[in-house]
């Protein structure tokens, strides 16, 4: 399969993830959408790395995967903290910076 | 050739289908399980791109680690609020419009770009070359990554610590 096929697939998955981020009310649901988007980017990185014979793309993917894991751990810790203080996980309710 | 193309299409169908299920399912828990399938499909895609090590990392960290953390968070928070884990969506029209517009723009760019379609022959093992690069050219980044993971670990413990 050519490089173009991988790029199109990654674009489709990225847009599905974006749709999830926009439409979900639940904070955990939004996080899942972000996961999908990051995943699509990883596919692009690995595909470019393979088709250009340059290993840096795969090394970069390793870094993005690790950073994503850190992001999810912190994000979910924040979600749990949010529950304690506000008893809600709907992103629309997190608006007390509005003044 | 035909086998790799067939594998790509199977994985593409699994990936797109499960990704759609992630953003459309009502039950949050089912959503997470579909995400696990999507991440596993991505690991399969990495295998078709000769990145065996990344496929293993993807399965261990993403499909193993991330999914476990998310399920754990859902279980904990559901007990806190004691309500069903259904979730609703809003602004579906605007979201679909924005996503479709972005997809159209991306597809236009991809089809117009002069990308190479020939896959270069494998010179040597990608895992070997990755390890070599990680400990020479990207050694500093690797160390910084370790610091980042430690910081996020401490941060997560600080945020989620029991109230005193």
Tab-separated table of N, CA and C in Angstrom, chain B residues 56-158:
chain	number	residue	atom	x	y	z
B	56	UNK	N	4.623	-2.975	19.489
B	56	UNK	CA	4.642	-3.503	20.851
B	56	UNK	C	4.430	-2.388	21.864
B	57	UNK	N	5.096	-1.233	21.645
B	57	UNK	CA	4.928	-0.090	22.550
B	57	UNK	C	3.484	0.376	22.546
B	58	UNK	N	2.900	0.419	21.348
B	58	UNK	CA	1.508	0.851	21.213
B	58	UNK	C	0.581	-0.054	22.020
B	59	UNK	N	0.801	-1.366	21.913
B	59	UNK	CA	-0.054	-2.305	22.644
B	59	UNK	C	0.155	-2.174	24.149
B	60	UNK	N	1.421	-2.066	24.567
B	60	UNK	CA	1.714	-2.041	26.005
B	60	UNK	C	1.251	-0.742	26.649
B	61	UNK	N	1.641	0.402	26.056
B	61	UNK	CA	1.367	1.698	26.678
B	61	UNK	C	-0.060	2.153	26.434
B	62	UNK	N	-0.491	2.090	25.161
B	62	UNK	CA	-1.817	2.594	24.819
B	62	UNK	C	-2.893	1.594	25.209
B	63	UNK	N	-2.932	0.494	24.448
B	63	UNK	CA	-4.014	-0.475	24.641
B	63	UNK	C	-3.965	-1.073	26.040
B	64	UNK	N	-2.769	-1.165	26.626
B	64	UNK	CA	-2.667	-1.684	27.984
B	64	UNK	C	-2.835	-0.595	29.018
B	65	UNK	N	-1.901	0.371	29.001
B	65	UNK	CA	-1.852	1.378	30.053
B	65	UNK	C	-2.984	2.369	30.030
B	66	UNK	N	-3.137	3.069	28.896
B	66	UNK	CA	-4.113	4.155	28.826
B	66	UNK	C	-5.521	3.644	29.076
B	67	UNK	N	-5.875	2.514	28.431
B	67	UNK	CA	-7.230	1.986	28.585
B	67	UNK	C	-7.490	1.617	30.042
B	68	UNK	N	-6.474	1.020	30.699
B	68	UNK	CA	-6.657	0.658	32.102
B	68	UNK	C	-6.906	1.897	32.950
B	69	UNK	N	-6.121	2.958	32.716
B	69	UNK	CA	-6.291	4.184	33.504
B	69	UNK	C	-7.679	4.777	33.280
B	70	UNK	N	-8.112	4.813	32.000
B	70	UNK	CA	-9.413	5.421	31.703
B	70	UNK	C	-10.531	4.623	32.352
B	71	UNK	N	-10.471	3.281	32.233
B	71	UNK	CA	-11.505	2.445	32.855
B	71	UNK	C	-11.521	2.672	34.360
B	72	UNK	N	-10.332	2.745	34.945
B	72	UNK	CA	-10.228	2.982	36.382
B	72	UNK	C	-10.876	4.313	36.758
B	73	UNK	N	-10.566	5.357	35.967
B	73	UNK	CA	-11.131	6.681	36.261
B	73	UNK	C	-12.647	6.661	36.145
B	74	UNK	N	-13.175	5.959	35.130
B	74	UNK	CA	-14.624	5.890	34.951
B	74	UNK	C	-15.269	5.205	36.153
B	75	UNK	N	-14.663	4.083	36.581
B	75	UNK	CA	-15.234	3.344	37.708
B	75	UNK	C	-15.237	4.214	38.962
B	76	UNK	N	-14.107	4.903	39.218
B	76	UNK	CA	-14.011	5.734	40.422
B	76	UNK	C	-15.025	6.873	40.380
B	77	UNK	N	-15.075	7.591	39.226
B	77	UNK	CA	-15.936	8.761	39.168
B	77	UNK	C	-17.409	8.371	39.135
B	78	UNK	N	-17.713	7.216	38.557
B	78	UNK	CA	-19.111	6.803	38.525
B	78	UNK	C	-19.602	6.517	39.942
B	79	UNK	N	-18.743	5.946	40.762
B	79	UNK	CA	-19.139	5.681	42.127
B	79	UNK	C	-19.342	6.990	42.885
B	80	UNK	N	-18.549	7.999	42.498
B	80	UNK	CA	-18.659	9.279	43.193
B	80	UNK	C	-19.991	9.961	42.911
B	81	UNK	N	-20.417	9.926	41.645
B	81	UNK	CA	-21.657	10.627	41.338
B	81	UNK	C	-22.852	9.698	41.341
B	82	UNK	N	-22.604	8.366	41.294
B	82	UNK	CA	-23.673	7.373	41.361
B	82	UNK	C	-24.745	7.605	40.305
B	83	UNK	N	-24.322	7.779	39.065
B	83	UNK	CA	-25.305	7.885	37.994
B	83	UNK	C	-24.833	7.031	36.826
B	84	UNK	N	-25.721	6.831	35.854
B	84	UNK	CA	-25.375	5.970	34.723
B	84	UNK	C	-24.259	6.592	33.907
B	85	UNK	N	-23.431	5.720	33.271
B	85	UNK	CA	-22.309	6.254	32.512
B	85	UNK	C	-22.700	6.514	31.061
B	86	UNK	N	-23.925	6.929	30.866
B	86	UNK	CA	-24.288	7.350	29.513
B	86	UNK	C	-23.761	8.753	29.283
B	87	UNK	N	-23.533	9.090	28.051
B	87	UNK	CA	-23.064	10.429	27.749
B	87	UNK	C	-23.794	10.909	26.518
B	88	UNK	N	-24.022	12.191	26.484
B	88	UNK	CA	-24.740	12.766	25.357
B	88	UNK	C	-23.787	13.636	24.554
B	89	UNK	N	-24.192	13.938	23.348
B	89	UNK	CA	-23.403	14.813	22.500
B	89	UNK	C	-24.194	16.081	22.235
B	90	UNK	N	-23.486	17.122	21.918
B	90	UNK	CA	-24.158	18.373	21.562
B	90	UNK	C	-23.444	18.948	20.332
B	91	UNK	N	-24.127	19.892	19.691
B	91	UNK	CA	-23.566	20.558	18.515
B	91	UNK	C	-23.070	19.566	17.467
B	92	UNK	N	-23.896	18.509	17.207
B	92	UNK	CA	-23.476	17.473	16.273
B	92	UNK	C	-23.341	18.042	14.865
B	93	UNK	N	-24.273	18.914	14.477
B	93	UNK	CA	-24.219	19.483	13.135
B	93	UNK	C	-22.946	20.277	12.905
B	94	UNK	N	-22.629	21.178	13.864
B	94	UNK	CA	-21.430	22.004	13.729
B	94	UNK	C	-20.178	21.133	13.721
B	95	UNK	N	-20.146	20.117	14.607
B	95	UNK	CA	-18.984	19.232	14.669
B	95	UNK	C	-18.780	18.482	13.378
B	96	UNK	N	-19.882	17.938	12.836
B	96	UNK	CA	-19.783	17.188	11.582
B	96	UNK	C	-19.332	18.092	10.449
B	97	UNK	N	-19.870	19.319	10.428
B	97	UNK	CA	-19.507	20.263	9.363
B	97	UNK	C	-18.020	20.602	9.428
B	98	UNK	N	-17.534	20.908	10.637
B	98	UNK	CA	-16.126	21.280	10.794
B	98	UNK	C	-15.215	20.113	10.429
B	99	UNK	N	-15.558	18.907	10.938
B	99	UNK	CA	-14.733	17.736	10.653
B	99	UNK	C	-14.715	17.429	9.159
B	100	UNK	N	-15.901	17.534	8.512
B	100	UNK	CA	-15.975	17.238	7.079
B	100	UNK	C	-15.177	18.258	6.273
B	101	UNK	N	-15.252	19.535	6.676
B	101	UNK	CA	-14.493	20.572	5.966
B	101	UNK	C	-13.001	20.327	6.075
B	102	UNK	N	-12.561	20.026	7.311
B	102	UNK	CA	-11.135	19.760	7.513
B	102	UNK	C	-10.697	18.544	6.715
B	103	UNK	N	-11.565	17.494	6.707
B	103	UNK	CA	-11.222	16.276	5.964
B	103	UNK	C	-11.093	16.574	4.477
B	104	UNK	N	-12.032	17.373	3.947
B	104	UNK	CA	-11.974	17.713	2.525
B	104	UNK	C	-10.685	18.464	2.207
B	105	UNK	N	-10.333	19.429	3.089
B	105	UNK	CA	-9.105	20.200	2.854
B	105	UNK	C	-7.882	19.288	2.892
B	106	UNK	N	-7.842	18.396	3.896
B	106	UNK	CA	-6.692	17.489	4.033
B	106	UNK	C	-6.582	16.570	2.824
B	107	UNK	N	-7.737	16.013	2.389
B	107	UNK	CA	-7.712	15.097	1.245
B	107	UNK	C	-7.235	15.812	-0.011
B	108	UNK	N	-7.655	17.080	-0.156
B	108	UNK	CA	-7.229	17.870	-1.310
B	108	UNK	C	-5.703	18.045	-1.307
B	109	UNK	N	-5.178	18.365	-0.130
B	109	UNK	CA	-3.721	18.546	-0.021
B	109	UNK	C	-3.003	17.234	-0.315
B	110	UNK	N	-3.519	16.128	0.285
B	110	UNK	CA	-2.842	14.841	0.140
B	110	UNK	C	-2.837	14.383	-1.312
B	111	UNK	N	-4.001	14.547	-1.993
B	111	UNK	CA	-4.059	14.055	-3.374
B	111	UNK	C	-3.227	14.927	-4.314
B	112	UNK	N	-3.039	16.210	-3.959
B	112	UNK	CA	-2.262	17.081	-4.831
B	112	UNK	C	-0.771	16.953	-4.584
B	113	UNK	N	-0.400	16.591	-3.354
B	113	UNK	CA	1.024	16.540	-3.022
B	113	UNK	C	1.700	15.420	-3.812
B	114	UNK	N	2.947	15.650	-4.167
B	114	UNK	CA	3.694	14.618	-4.889
B	114	UNK	C	4.402	13.745	-3.870
B	115	UNK	N	3.667	12.750	-3.349
B	115	UNK	CA	4.266	11.873	-2.347
B	115	UNK	C	4.841	10.638	-3.034
B	116	UNK	N	5.889	10.115	-2.454
B	116	UNK	CA	6.509	8.921	-3.014
B	116	UNK	C	5.622	7.704	-2.761
B	117	UNK	N	5.431	6.907	-3.772
B	117	UNK	CA	4.584	5.725	-3.621
B	117	UNK	C	5.404	4.445	-3.524
B	118	UNK	N	6.685	4.537	-3.792
B	118	UNK	CA	7.512	3.330	-3.722
B	118	UNK	C	8.093	3.211	-2.320
B	119	UNK	N	7.942	2.041	-1.769
B	119	UNK	CA	8.448	1.797	-0.428
B	119	UNK	C	9.903	1.347	-0.536
B	120	UNK	N	10.844	2.080	0.045
B	120	UNK	CA	12.244	1.665	-0.073
B	120	UNK	C	12.471	0.329	0.616
B	121	UNK	N	13.410	-0.434	0.108
B	121	UNK	CA	13.686	-1.742	0.683
B	121	UNK	C	14.262	-1.577	2.082
B	122	UNK	N	13.962	-2.535	2.940
B	122	UNK	CA	14.478	-2.496	4.304
B	122	UNK	C	15.987	-2.689	4.277
B	123	UNK	N	16.708	-1.757	4.887
B	123	UNK	CA	18.157	-1.937	4.932
B	123	UNK	C	18.545	-2.815	6.115
B	124	UNK	N	18.072	-2.462	7.289
B	124	UNK	CA	18.286	-3.335	8.448
B	124	UNK	C	17.117	-3.189	9.419
B	125	UNK	N	17.216	-3.849	10.537
B	125	UNK	CA	16.138	-3.902	11.514
B	125	UNK	C	15.807	-2.507	12.049
B	126	UNK	N	14.515	-2.116	11.995
B	126	UNK	CA	14.156	-0.783	12.477
B	126	UNK	C	14.353	-0.675	13.982
B	127	UNK	N	14.102	-1.774	14.722
B	127	UNK	CA	14.265	-1.728	16.173
B	127	UNK	C	15.711	-1.415	16.537
B	128	UNK	N	16.630	-2.076	15.823
B	128	UNK	CA	18.055	-1.848	16.067
B	128	UNK	C	18.428	-0.399	15.794
B	129	UNK	N	17.940	0.118	14.664
B	129	UNK	CA	18.288	1.495	14.303
B	129	UNK	C	17.652	2.498	15.265
B	130	UNK	N	16.417	2.177	15.724
B	130	UNK	CA	15.769	3.073	16.686
B	130	UNK	C	16.557	3.143	17.984
B	131	UNK	N	16.978	1.986	18.471
B	131	UNK	CA	17.738	1.959	19.720
B	131	UNK	C	19.042	2.727	19.588
B	132	UNK	N	19.684	2.547	18.436
B	132	UNK	CA	20.947	3.230	18.200
B	132	UNK	C	20.747	4.750	18.199
B	133	UNK	N	19.696	5.204	17.506
B	133	UNK	CA	19.443	6.650	17.415
B	133	UNK	C	19.041	7.220	18.774
B	134	UNK	N	18.243	6.426	19.522
B	134	UNK	CA	17.755	6.913	20.810
B	134	UNK	C	18.898	7.181	21.773
B	135	UNK	N	19.939	6.373	21.719
B	135	UNK	CA	21.020	6.505	22.693
B	135	UNK	C	22.192	7.310	22.167
B	136	UNK	N	22.089	7.813	20.931
B	136	UNK	CA	23.172	8.671	20.447
B	136	UNK	C	22.630	10.066	20.149
B	137	UNK	N	21.888	10.188	19.039
B	137	UNK	CA	21.453	11.510	18.607
B	137	UNK	C	20.346	12.059	19.501
B	138	UNK	N	19.449	11.189	19.981
B	138	UNK	CA	18.308	11.672	20.759
B	138	UNK	C	18.446	11.321	22.234
B	139	UNK	N	19.678	11.149	22.711
B	139	UNK	CA	19.876	10.742	24.108
B	139	UNK	C	19.330	11.808	25.062
B	140	UNK	N	19.563	13.078	24.722
B	140	UNK	CA	19.103	14.165	25.596
B	140	UNK	C	17.578	14.165	25.675
B	141	UNK	N	16.910	13.985	24.518
B	141	UNK	CA	15.449	13.954	24.513
B	141	UNK	C	14.933	12.803	25.365
B	142	UNK	N	15.640	11.684	25.312
B	142	UNK	CA	15.216	10.517	26.100
B	142	UNK	C	15.277	10.834	27.589
B	143	UNK	N	16.361	11.526	28.000
B	143	UNK	CA	16.486	11.897	29.409
B	143	UNK	C	15.381	12.875	29.806
B	144	UNK	N	15.109	13.846	28.925
B	144	UNK	CA	14.042	14.818	29.208
B	144	UNK	C	12.696	14.119	29.331
B	145	UNK	N	12.496	13.091	28.500
B	145	UNK	CA	11.247	12.330	28.555
B	145	UNK	C	11.100	11.662	29.919
B	146	UNK	N	12.210	11.142	30.430
B	146	UNK	CA	12.169	10.510	31.753
B	146	UNK	C	11.764	11.521	32.815
B	147	UNK	N	12.320	12.750	32.715
B	147	UNK	CA	11.960	13.803	33.676
B	147	UNK	C	10.479	14.147	33.554
B	148	UNK	N	9.993	14.223	32.302
B	148	UNK	CA	8.579	14.545	32.078
B	148	UNK	C	7.675	13.496	32.704
B	149	UNK	N	8.032	12.216	32.505
B	149	UNK	CA	7.200	11.143	33.066
B	149	UNK	C	7.192	11.217	34.584
B	150	UNK	N	8.347	11.508	35.176
B	150	UNK	CA	8.413	11.634	36.637
B	150	UNK	C	7.543	12.790	37.106
B	151	UNK	N	7.648	13.932	36.382
B	151	UNK	CA	6.865	15.107	36.768
B	151	UNK	C	5.376	14.816	36.681
B	152	UNK	N	4.941	14.152	35.595
B	152	UNK	CA	3.515	13.878	35.451
B	152	UNK	C	3.041	12.886	36.503
B	153	UNK	N	3.922	11.944	36.865
B	153	UNK	CA	3.588	10.972	37.916
B	153	UNK	C	3.341	11.685	39.230
B	154	UNK	N	4.289	12.575	39.601
B	154	UNK	CA	4.144	13.319	40.853
B	154	UNK	C	2.919	14.216	40.787
B	155	UNK	N	2.703	14.858	39.624
B	155	UNK	CA	1.544	15.721	39.463
B	155	UNK	C	0.241	14.960	39.635
B	156	UNK	N	0.164	13.769	39.015
B	156	UNK	CA	-1.056	12.973	39.109
B	156	UNK	C	-1.314	12.557	40.552
B	157	UNK	N	-0.257	12.161	41.256
B	157	UNK	CA	-0.426	11.776	42.662
B	157	UNK	C	-0.886	12.973	43.479
B	158	UNK	N	-0.301	14.150	43.192
B	158	UNK	CA	-0.666	15.354	43.949
B	158	UNK	C	-2.137	15.699	43.749
